Amino acid sequence: MSVQDRADLPAMKTNPKFIFFTDFDGTITLQDSNDYMTDNIGMGKPRRLELTRDILEDKVNFRDAFQEEMNSVTKPYNECIQYLVDNIKLDPHFAEFFQWSLENNIPVVVLSSGMEPIIKALLKALIGPDAEKMQVVGNFVGPRPGKSIDEEGGWTIVFKHPESGFGHDKSATLRAYSSLPADSRPTMFYAGDGVSDLSAARETDLLFAKKGHDLITYCAKENVPFTVFEDWSSILANCKEIVAGKSTVQDAIQKGRKDYESGAAGVVVPTTK
């Protein structure tokens, strides 16, 4: 069986030289849909920020913190989806990037710690029919005992990898591609912004980390190479240069390190004594 025919590697179907993997919430979109629900119709922002700090300080894993956040959202599931469709906005440059990727045989794969039905509904609303050309890999939704998901307190998140502290271990999908033979392995890009992207941060050739967000702090702390993006216009410009052979992944990583050290990455650089 050829690489292109492997059912577990759908992004290889067209034998691409590059694949772009990306987080969804707060990366493709301007707001994080799960944070938006938690802050506005769930536990509220102060408690959510406490949980985020606890994750970064290794006091709790992402899966358990996210479960607590989603448990606090009790609106019927269909109402949650409509609430998000009405309020979540797309990064203004993502549609241009996605069109370029389609024209250049660069599959886009969404890897999310959110829930697939929400993501697909939002992508369809924000991008239109072409959204179906994007593979979405995420968690799922299920009913609570004796309830329907479309009633008050009726739904719960169902994790793709319940045994993992991430709930959805994004690195598992990335490793399936990165372990391909060298003569068929594509160059792998990944874009993300927060704690749900920690498992993916080490598993790609070039990580785009969003300016001013938690992922940069983690990568700098753990010596994970990255470059900085502010919106998808900078991702598009970088990818065009690399695909055209005008720059390299290492060039982008070096710039990311300089941006971090100079403060241009939008996070506080720890002082050394």
Coordinates of C-alpha atoms in Angstrom, one line a residue:
M1 CA 0.0 0.0 0.0
S2 CA 1.4 3.4 -1.0
V3 CA 1.6 6.3 1.5
Q4 CA -1.1 8.1 -0.5
D5 CA -3.5 5.2 0.0
R6 CA -3.2 4.9 3.8
A7 CA -6.6 5.6 5.3
D8 CA -5.0 6.9 8.5
L9 CA -3.1 9.6 6.6
P10 CA -5.8 11.3 4.6
A11 CA -3.6 14.5 4.1
M12 CA -1.2 12.4 2.0
K13 CA -3.7 11.5 -0.6
T14 CA -2.4 14.1 -3.1
N15 CA 1.3 13.4 -2.2
P16 CA 1.9 16.9 -0.9
K17 CA 5.4 18.3 -0.2
F18 CA 4.0 20.4 2.7
I19 CA 1.1 20.0 5.1
F20 CA -0.2 22.7 7.4
F21 CA -1.6 21.5 10.8
T22 CA -3.3 24.1 12.9
D23 CA -5.1 24.7 16.2
F24 CA -8.6 26.1 15.8
D25 CA -9.6 28.2 18.7
G26 CA -7.8 31.5 19.0
T27 CA -5.6 30.6 16.1
I28 CA -7.9 30.4 13.0
T29 CA -10.5 32.4 15.0
L30 CA -10.0 35.7 16.8
Q31 CA -11.7 34.3 19.9
D32 CA -11.4 30.9 21.6
S33 CA -14.9 29.4 21.3
N34 CA -14.5 27.3 24.5
D35 CA -13.1 30.2 26.5
Y36 CA -15.9 32.4 25.1
M37 CA -18.5 29.9 26.4
T38 CA -16.8 29.4 29.7
D39 CA -16.4 33.1 30.3
N40 CA -19.9 34.2 29.3
I41 CA -22.2 31.3 30.0
G42 CA -20.1 29.1 32.2
M43 CA -17.8 29.5 35.3
G44 CA -16.5 33.0 34.2
K45 CA -13.1 34.3 33.3
P46 CA -11.4 34.6 36.7
R47 CA -11.8 30.8 37.5
R48 CA -10.8 29.9 33.9
L49 CA -7.6 31.9 34.2
E50 CA -6.9 30.2 37.5
L51 CA -7.1 26.9 35.7
T52 CA -4.8 28.1 32.9
R53 CA -2.2 29.1 35.5
D54 CA -2.5 25.7 37.2
I55 CA -1.9 23.9 33.8
L56 CA 1.2 26.0 33.1
E57 CA 2.5 25.3 36.6
D58 CA 1.8 21.5 36.3
K59 CA -0.8 21.6 39.1
V60 CA -3.5 20.1 36.9
N61 CA -3.5 18.5 33.4
F62 CA -5.3 20.1 30.5
R63 CA -7.9 17.4 30.2
D64 CA -9.2 17.7 33.8
A65 CA -9.1 21.6 33.7
F66 CA -11.0 21.6 30.3
Q67 CA -13.5 19.1 31.7
E68 CA -14.2 21.4 34.6
E69 CA -14.7 24.4 32.2
M70 CA -17.1 22.5 29.9
N71 CA -19.0 21.1 32.9
S72 CA -19.8 24.7 33.8
V73 CA -21.5 25.3 30.5
T74 CA -25.1 23.9 30.8
K75 CA -26.9 25.5 27.8
P76 CA -28.3 22.9 25.4
Y77 CA -25.7 21.9 22.8
N78 CA -27.7 23.3 19.8
E79 CA -28.0 26.6 21.6
C80 CA -24.2 26.6 22.3
I81 CA -23.4 26.1 18.6
Q82 CA -25.7 28.9 17.6
Y83 CA -24.3 31.2 20.3
L84 CA -20.8 30.6 18.9
V85 CA -21.8 31.0 15.3
D86 CA -23.3 34.4 16.2
N87 CA -20.2 35.6 18.1
I88 CA -17.0 34.0 16.9
K89 CA -15.1 35.7 14.1
L90 CA -12.5 34.3 11.7
D91 CA -8.9 35.7 11.5
P92 CA -9.4 38.2 8.6
H93 CA -6.4 36.7 6.7
F94 CA -7.2 33.0 7.1
A95 CA -9.5 32.7 4.1
E96 CA -6.7 34.0 1.9
F97 CA -4.2 31.6 3.3
F98 CA -6.7 28.7 2.9
Q99 CA -7.3 29.6 -0.7
W100 CA -3.6 29.7 -1.4
S101 CA -3.1 26.3 0.3
L102 CA -5.8 24.8 -2.0
E103 CA -4.1 26.2 -5.1
N104 CA -0.7 24.9 -4.0
N105 CA -1.6 21.3 -2.9
I106 CA -0.9 22.1 0.8
P107 CA -3.5 20.2 2.9
V108 CA -4.8 22.0 6.0
V109 CA -5.5 19.8 9.0
V110 CA -7.3 21.2 12.1
L111 CA -6.1 19.6 15.3
S112 CA -8.2 20.8 18.1
S113 CA -8.8 20.2 21.8
G114 CA -12.3 21.5 21.2
M115 CA -15.2 19.5 19.8
E116 CA -15.5 18.5 16.2
P117 CA -19.2 19.3 15.7
I118 CA -18.7 22.9 16.9
I119 CA -15.6 23.4 14.8
K120 CA -17.2 22.1 11.6
A121 CA -20.3 24.2 12.2
L122 CA -18.1 27.3 12.7
L123 CA -15.9 26.6 9.7
K124 CA -18.9 26.1 7.5
A125 CA -20.4 29.4 8.7
L126 CA -17.2 31.3 8.4
I127 CA -15.6 29.9 5.2
G128 CA -18.5 28.2 3.3
P129 CA -18.5 25.0 1.4
D130 CA -14.7 24.8 0.9
A131 CA -14.5 24.2 4.7
E132 CA -15.3 20.5 3.9
K133 CA -11.9 20.3 2.2
M134 CA -10.2 20.7 5.6
Q135 CA -9.8 17.6 7.8
V136 CA -10.8 18.3 11.4
V137 CA -9.5 16.1 14.3
G138 CA -10.8 16.8 17.7
N139 CA -12.9 15.7 20.7
F140 CA -16.5 14.7 20.5
V141 CA -19.8 15.3 22.3
G142 CA -22.0 12.9 24.1
P143 CA -25.2 12.9 26.2
R144 CA -25.2 12.7 29.9
P145 CA -27.1 9.7 31.3
G146 CA -30.8 9.9 30.7
K147 CA -30.5 13.2 28.8
S148 CA -30.4 14.5 25.2
I149 CA -27.5 16.8 24.3
D150 CA -30.0 19.4 23.2
E151 CA -31.5 19.9 26.7
E152 CA -30.3 21.9 29.7
G153 CA -27.3 20.2 31.2
G154 CA -27.6 17.4 28.7
W155 CA -24.2 17.2 27.1
T156 CA -20.6 16.5 28.0
I157 CA -17.3 16.5 26.2
V158 CA -16.0 13.0 25.1
F159 CA -12.3 13.0 24.8
K160 CA -10.5 11.5 21.8
H161 CA -7.7 10.2 24.0
P162 CA -9.2 10.0 27.5
E163 CA -6.0 8.3 28.8
S164 CA -3.9 11.3 27.9
G165 CA -3.6 14.4 30.1
F166 CA -4.3 16.4 27.0
G167 CA -7.7 14.7 26.3
H168 CA -6.7 15.0 22.6
D169 CA -3.0 14.3 22.2
K170 CA -2.4 16.3 19.0
S171 CA 1.2 14.9 18.8
A172 CA -0.2 11.4 17.9
T173 CA -1.5 12.7 14.5
L174 CA 1.6 14.6 13.9
R175 CA 3.9 11.6 14.6
A176 CA 2.0 9.5 12.1
Y177 CA 3.2 11.9 9.4
S178 CA 6.6 12.8 10.8
S179 CA 7.6 9.1 11.0
L180 CA 7.1 8.6 7.2
P181 CA 10.1 7.6 5.1
A182 CA 12.3 10.5 4.3
D183 CA 11.6 10.3 0.5
S184 CA 7.8 10.7 1.1
R185 CA 7.7 12.8 4.3
P186 CA 6.3 16.3 3.8
T187 CA 7.5 19.4 5.5
M188 CA 5.1 19.9 8.4
F189 CA 3.9 23.3 9.7
Y190 CA 1.8 23.9 12.8
A191 CA 0.1 27.0 14.2
G192 CA -1.1 27.4 17.7
D193 CA -1.6 29.8 20.6
G194 CA -2.1 28.1 23.9
V195 CA -1.8 25.3 26.4
S196 CA -3.8 22.9 24.3
D197 CA -0.9 23.0 21.8
L198 CA 1.8 21.9 24.1
S199 CA 1.7 18.2 23.0
A200 CA 2.1 19.3 19.4
A201 CA 4.8 21.9 19.9
R202 CA 7.8 19.5 19.6
E203 CA 6.3 17.4 16.7
T204 CA 6.6 19.6 13.7
D205 CA 9.2 21.2 11.5
L206 CA 8.1 24.8 11.9
L207 CA 5.9 25.9 14.8
F208 CA 4.1 29.2 14.4
A209 CA 3.3 30.5 17.9
K210 CA 0.9 33.4 18.3
K211 CA 2.3 36.6 19.5
G212 CA 1.7 37.4 23.2
H213 CA 0.2 34.0 24.1
D214 CA 1.0 31.2 26.5
L215 CA 2.5 28.9 23.8
I216 CA 5.5 31.2 23.3
T217 CA 6.2 31.2 27.1
Y218 CA 6.1 27.4 27.2
C219 CA 8.3 27.0 24.1
A220 CA 11.0 29.4 25.4
K221 CA 11.0 27.7 28.7
E222 CA 11.3 24.2 27.2
N223 CA 13.7 25.2 24.3
V224 CA 11.2 24.3 21.6
P225 CA 12.0 26.1 18.4
F226 CA 9.3 28.4 17.0
T227 CA 8.6 31.5 15.0
V228 CA 6.1 34.2 15.9
F229 CA 2.9 35.1 14.1
E230 CA 0.4 37.9 14.8
D231 CA -2.2 36.9 12.2
W232 CA -2.5 34.7 9.2
S233 CA -1.0 37.3 6.8
S234 CA 2.4 36.7 8.4
I235 CA 1.9 32.9 8.2
L236 CA 1.0 33.2 4.6
A237 CA 4.1 35.4 3.8
N238 CA 6.4 32.9 5.6
C239 CA 5.0 29.9 3.9
K240 CA 5.1 31.4 0.5
E241 CA 8.8 32.2 1.0
I242 CA 9.6 28.7 2.2
V243 CA 7.6 26.9 -0.4
A244 CA 9.2 29.0 -3.1
G245 CA 12.7 28.2 -1.7
K246 CA 13.4 31.8 -0.9
S247 CA 13.9 31.1 2.8
T248 CA 14.1 28.0 5.1
V249 CA 12.4 26.6 8.2
Q250 CA 15.7 27.4 10.1
D251 CA 15.5 31.0 8.9
A252 CA 12.1 31.3 10.4
I253 CA 13.1 29.7 13.7
Q254 CA 16.1 32.0 14.0
K255 CA 13.8 35.0 13.6
G256 CA 11.5 33.6 16.2
R257 CA 14.3 33.4 18.7
K258 CA 15.4 37.0 18.0
D259 CA 11.8 38.2 18.3
Y260 CA 11.5 36.5 21.7
E261 CA 14.8 37.9 23.0
S262 CA 14.0 41.4 21.8
G263 CA 10.5 41.4 23.3
A264 CA 8.8 41.5 19.9
A265 CA 7.1 38.2 20.6
G266 CA 4.8 40.0 23.1
V267 CA 5.7 38.1 26.2
V268 CA 7.8 39.0 29.2
V269 CA 11.3 37.6 28.9
P270 CA 12.6 36.3 32.3
T271 CA 15.6 38.2 33.6
T272 CA 18.7 36.3 34.5
K273 CA 20.8 37.1 37.6

